[in-house]
CSV table of C-alpha atoms and ligand atoms in Angstrom, one decimal:
chain,number,residue,atom,x,y,z
A,19,MET,CA,-35.9,59.7,-47.4
A,20,PRO,CA,-36.4,55.9,-46.9
A,21,LYS,CA,-36.0,54.6,-43.4
A,22,THR,CA,-33.3,52.0,-42.8
A,23,VAL,CA,-33.7,48.8,-40.8
A,24,PHE,CA,-30.9,46.5,-39.8
A,25,VAL,CA,-31.9,42.8,-39.6
A,26,LEU,CA,-29.4,41.1,-37.4
A,27,ASN,CA,-29.0,37.4,-36.7
A,28,GLY,CA,-27.0,35.7,-34.0
A,29,PRO,CA,-25.0,32.5,-33.6
A,30,ASN,CA,-25.6,29.4,-35.6
A,31,LEU,CA,-28.4,30.9,-37.7
A,32,ASN,CA,-26.1,30.5,-40.7
A,33,LEU,CA,-27.0,26.8,-40.3
A,34,LEU,CA,-30.7,27.5,-40.9
A,35,GLY,CA,-32.2,24.9,-43.2
A,36,GLN,CA,-29.3,22.5,-42.8
A,37,ARG,CA,-30.3,20.9,-39.5
A,38,GLN,CA,-33.3,20.6,-37.1
A,39,PRO,CA,-36.0,21.4,-39.8
A,40,GLU,CA,-38.6,20.2,-37.3
A,41,ILE,CA,-37.8,23.2,-35.1
A,42,TYR,CA,-36.5,25.8,-37.5
A,43,GLY,CA,-38.1,24.9,-40.9
A,44,SER,CA,-36.3,24.2,-44.1
A,45,GLU,CA,-35.6,27.7,-45.4
A,46,THR,CA,-32.0,28.8,-45.4
A,47,LEU,CA,-30.8,32.1,-44.0
A,48,ALA,CA,-30.2,33.2,-47.7
A,49,ASP,CA,-33.9,32.5,-48.3
A,50,VAL,CA,-34.9,34.6,-45.3
A,51,GLN,CA,-32.6,37.4,-46.5
A,52,ALA,CA,-34.3,37.3,-49.9
A,53,SER,CA,-37.8,37.4,-48.4
A,54,CYS,CA,-36.8,40.3,-46.2
A,55,ALA,CA,-35.3,42.2,-49.1
A,56,ALA,CA,-38.4,41.7,-51.2
A,57,LEU,CA,-40.7,42.8,-48.5
A,58,SER,CA,-38.5,45.8,-47.5
A,59,ALA,CA,-38.5,47.0,-51.1
A,60,GLU,CA,-42.3,46.6,-51.3
A,61,ILE,CA,-43.0,48.6,-48.1
A,62,GLY,CA,-40.3,51.2,-48.7
A,63,LEU,CA,-37.6,50.3,-46.2
A,64,GLU,CA,-33.9,50.1,-46.9
A,65,MET,CA,-32.6,46.9,-45.3
A,66,ARG,CA,-29.2,45.6,-44.3
A,67,PHE,CA,-29.1,41.9,-43.3
A,68,GLU,CA,-26.3,40.5,-41.2
A,69,GLN,CA,-25.4,37.3,-39.3
A,70,SER,CA,-22.6,36.8,-36.8
A,71,ASN,CA,-21.6,34.0,-34.5
A,72,SER,CA,-19.7,36.6,-32.4
A,73,GLU,CA,-21.3,38.5,-29.5
A,74,GLY,CA,-18.8,41.4,-30.0
A,75,THR,CA,-19.6,41.7,-33.7
A,76,LEU,CA,-23.3,41.9,-32.9
A,77,VAL,CA,-22.6,44.6,-30.3
A,78,ASP,CA,-20.6,46.5,-33.0
A,79,LEU,CA,-23.5,46.2,-35.5
A,80,ILE,CA,-26.0,47.5,-32.9
A,81,GLN,CA,-23.7,50.4,-32.1
A,82,GLU,CA,-23.4,51.1,-35.9
A,83,ALA,CA,-27.2,51.2,-36.1
A,84,ARG,CA,-27.2,54.2,-33.7
A,85,THR,CA,-26.2,56.4,-36.7
A,86,ALA,CA,-27.0,54.2,-39.7
A,87,ALA,CA,-30.4,52.7,-39.0
A,88,ASP,CA,-33.9,53.8,-37.9
A,89,ALA,CA,-34.9,50.4,-36.5
A,90,ILE,CA,-33.5,47.0,-35.7
A,91,VAL,CA,-35.0,43.5,-36.2
A,92,LEU,CA,-32.9,41.1,-34.2
A,93,ASN,CA,-32.9,37.3,-33.8
A,94,PRO,CA,-30.2,37.1,-31.1
A,95,ALA,CA,-30.4,33.3,-31.1
A,96,ALA,CA,-28.7,31.8,-28.0
A,97,TYR,CA,-27.4,35.3,-26.9
A,98,SER,CA,-31.0,36.2,-26.1
A,99,HIS,CA,-30.7,34.1,-23.0
A,100,THR,CA,-27.2,35.2,-21.9
A,101,SER,CA,-26.1,38.5,-23.2
A,102,VAL,CA,-26.2,41.6,-21.0
A,103,ALA,CA,-23.8,43.2,-23.5
A,104,ILE,CA,-26.3,43.0,-26.4
A,105,LEU,CA,-29.0,44.3,-24.1
A,106,ASP,CA,-26.8,47.3,-23.1
A,107,ALA,CA,-26.0,48.0,-26.7
A,108,LEU,CA,-29.7,48.0,-27.6
A,109,LYS,CA,-30.4,50.4,-24.7
A,110,ALA,CA,-28.1,52.9,-26.4
A,111,PHE,CA,-30.2,52.6,-29.6
A,112,ASP,CA,-33.1,55.1,-29.9
A,113,GLY,CA,-35.4,53.5,-32.5
A,114,PRO,CA,-37.8,50.5,-32.5
A,115,VAL,CA,-36.3,47.1,-31.7
A,116,LEU,CA,-38.2,44.0,-32.8
A,117,GLU,CA,-37.0,40.7,-31.4
A,118,VAL,CA,-37.7,37.6,-33.5
A,119,HIS,CA,-37.5,33.9,-32.6
A,120,ILE,CA,-38.3,31.4,-35.3
A,121,SER,CA,-39.3,28.8,-32.7
A,122,ASN,CA,-41.7,29.3,-29.8
A,123,ILE,CA,-39.0,29.7,-27.1
A,124,HIS,CA,-41.8,29.4,-24.4
A,125,GLN,CA,-42.6,25.9,-25.5
A,126,ARG,CA,-39.0,24.7,-25.2
A,127,GLU,CA,-36.4,24.2,-22.5
A,128,SER,CA,-36.8,26.5,-19.5
A,129,PHE,CA,-33.5,28.2,-20.1
A,130,ARG,CA,-34.9,29.6,-23.4
A,131,HIS,CA,-37.9,31.2,-21.6
A,132,HIS,CA,-36.0,34.3,-20.5
A,133,SER,CA,-34.6,36.8,-23.0
A,134,TYR,CA,-32.4,39.7,-21.9
A,135,VAL,CA,-33.2,41.3,-25.2
A,136,SER,CA,-36.9,41.4,-24.4
A,137,LEU,CA,-36.2,44.0,-21.7
A,138,ARG,CA,-35.5,46.4,-24.5
A,139,ALA,CA,-37.6,45.1,-27.4
A,140,ASP,CA,-40.7,47.0,-28.5
A,141,GLY,CA,-42.2,43.8,-29.7
A,142,VAL,CA,-41.3,40.1,-29.6
A,143,ILE,CA,-42.4,37.5,-32.2
A,144,ALA,CA,-41.8,33.9,-31.4
A,145,GLY,CA,-43.1,30.6,-32.9
A,146,CYS,CA,-44.1,32.1,-36.3
A,147,GLY,CA,-41.3,30.4,-38.2
A,148,THR,CA,-39.3,32.5,-40.6
A,149,GLN,CA,-42.4,34.5,-41.3
A,150,GLY,CA,-41.7,36.2,-38.0
A,151,TYR,CA,-39.0,38.3,-39.7
A,152,LEU,CA,-41.6,39.6,-42.2
A,153,LEU,CA,-44.1,40.3,-39.4
A,154,ALA,CA,-41.4,42.3,-37.6
A,155,LEU,CA,-40.5,44.3,-40.8
A,156,ARG,CA,-44.2,45.2,-41.2
A,157,ARG,CA,-44.3,46.3,-37.5
A,158,VAL,CA,-41.2,48.4,-38.0
A,159,ALA,CA,-42.8,50.1,-41.0
A,160,THR,CA,-45.9,50.9,-38.9
A,161,LEU,CA,-43.8,52.2,-36.0
A,162,LEU,CA,-41.6,54.4,-38.3
A,163,ALA,CA,-44.6,55.8,-40.4
B,223,CA2,O1,-36.1,30.2,-32.3
B,223,CA2,C1,-35.1,31.0,-32.6
B,223,CA2,O2,-35.1,31.7,-33.5
B,223,CA2,C2,-33.9,31.0,-31.6
B,223,CA2,O3,-33.5,32.3,-31.5
B,223,CA2,C3,-32.9,30.1,-32.4
B,223,CA2,C4,-31.6,29.9,-31.5
B,223,CA2,C5,-32.0,29.4,-30.1
B,223,CA2,O4,-30.8,29.3,-29.3
B,223,CA2,C6,-33.0,30.3,-29.4
B,223,CA2,O5,-33.3,29.8,-28.2
B,223,CA2,C7,-34.2,30.4,-30.3
B,223,CA2,C8,-30.7,28.8,-32.2
B,223,CA2,C9,-30.3,29.2,-33.6
B,223,CA2,C10,-29.6,28.1,-34.2
B,223,CA2,O6,-30.2,27.7,-35.4
B,223,CA2,C11,-29.9,26.6,-36.0
B,223,CA2,C12,-30.6,26.3,-37.1
B,223,CA2,C13,-30.4,25.1,-37.8
B,223,CA2,C14,-29.5,24.2,-37.3
B,223,CA2,C15,-28.8,24.5,-36.2
B,223,CA2,C16,-29.0,25.7,-35.5
């Protein structure tokens, strides 16, 4: 049976490609979703791709993943730096968690250097642009094999 991965995106990532291309590149979130779907099909993963601006909705999706997904790829966006609620939800999830940041958060403002999500993440990819999502999916495939 194919393994399922949830690819979850936090606040403002729906604006990807519309502003700040010098930081986040020119791809839209729909482009990222299409690339993730293509790679998932190639490497034999079922993929569900979601974005929410709401912390509670992201917590709900992570809770849903407890029974509906084998792994999570998550770009928590600004909630990385603030959300104990998302960290707690991830701690209740048993499978691999890969944290993705499009930009190199360690090269930016100091408030971006700490991520609560990293306390639970099995891997963190930052500064690889939107390719980071694809690297994370390949890592998920390795961890689930
Ligand atoms: O580098 C990343 O992927 C971030 O998770 C993106 C977040 C930021 O708060 C994190 O520190 C690092 C911001 C996402 C907002 O994305 C936008 C994209 C285009 C235009 C406006 C916002």
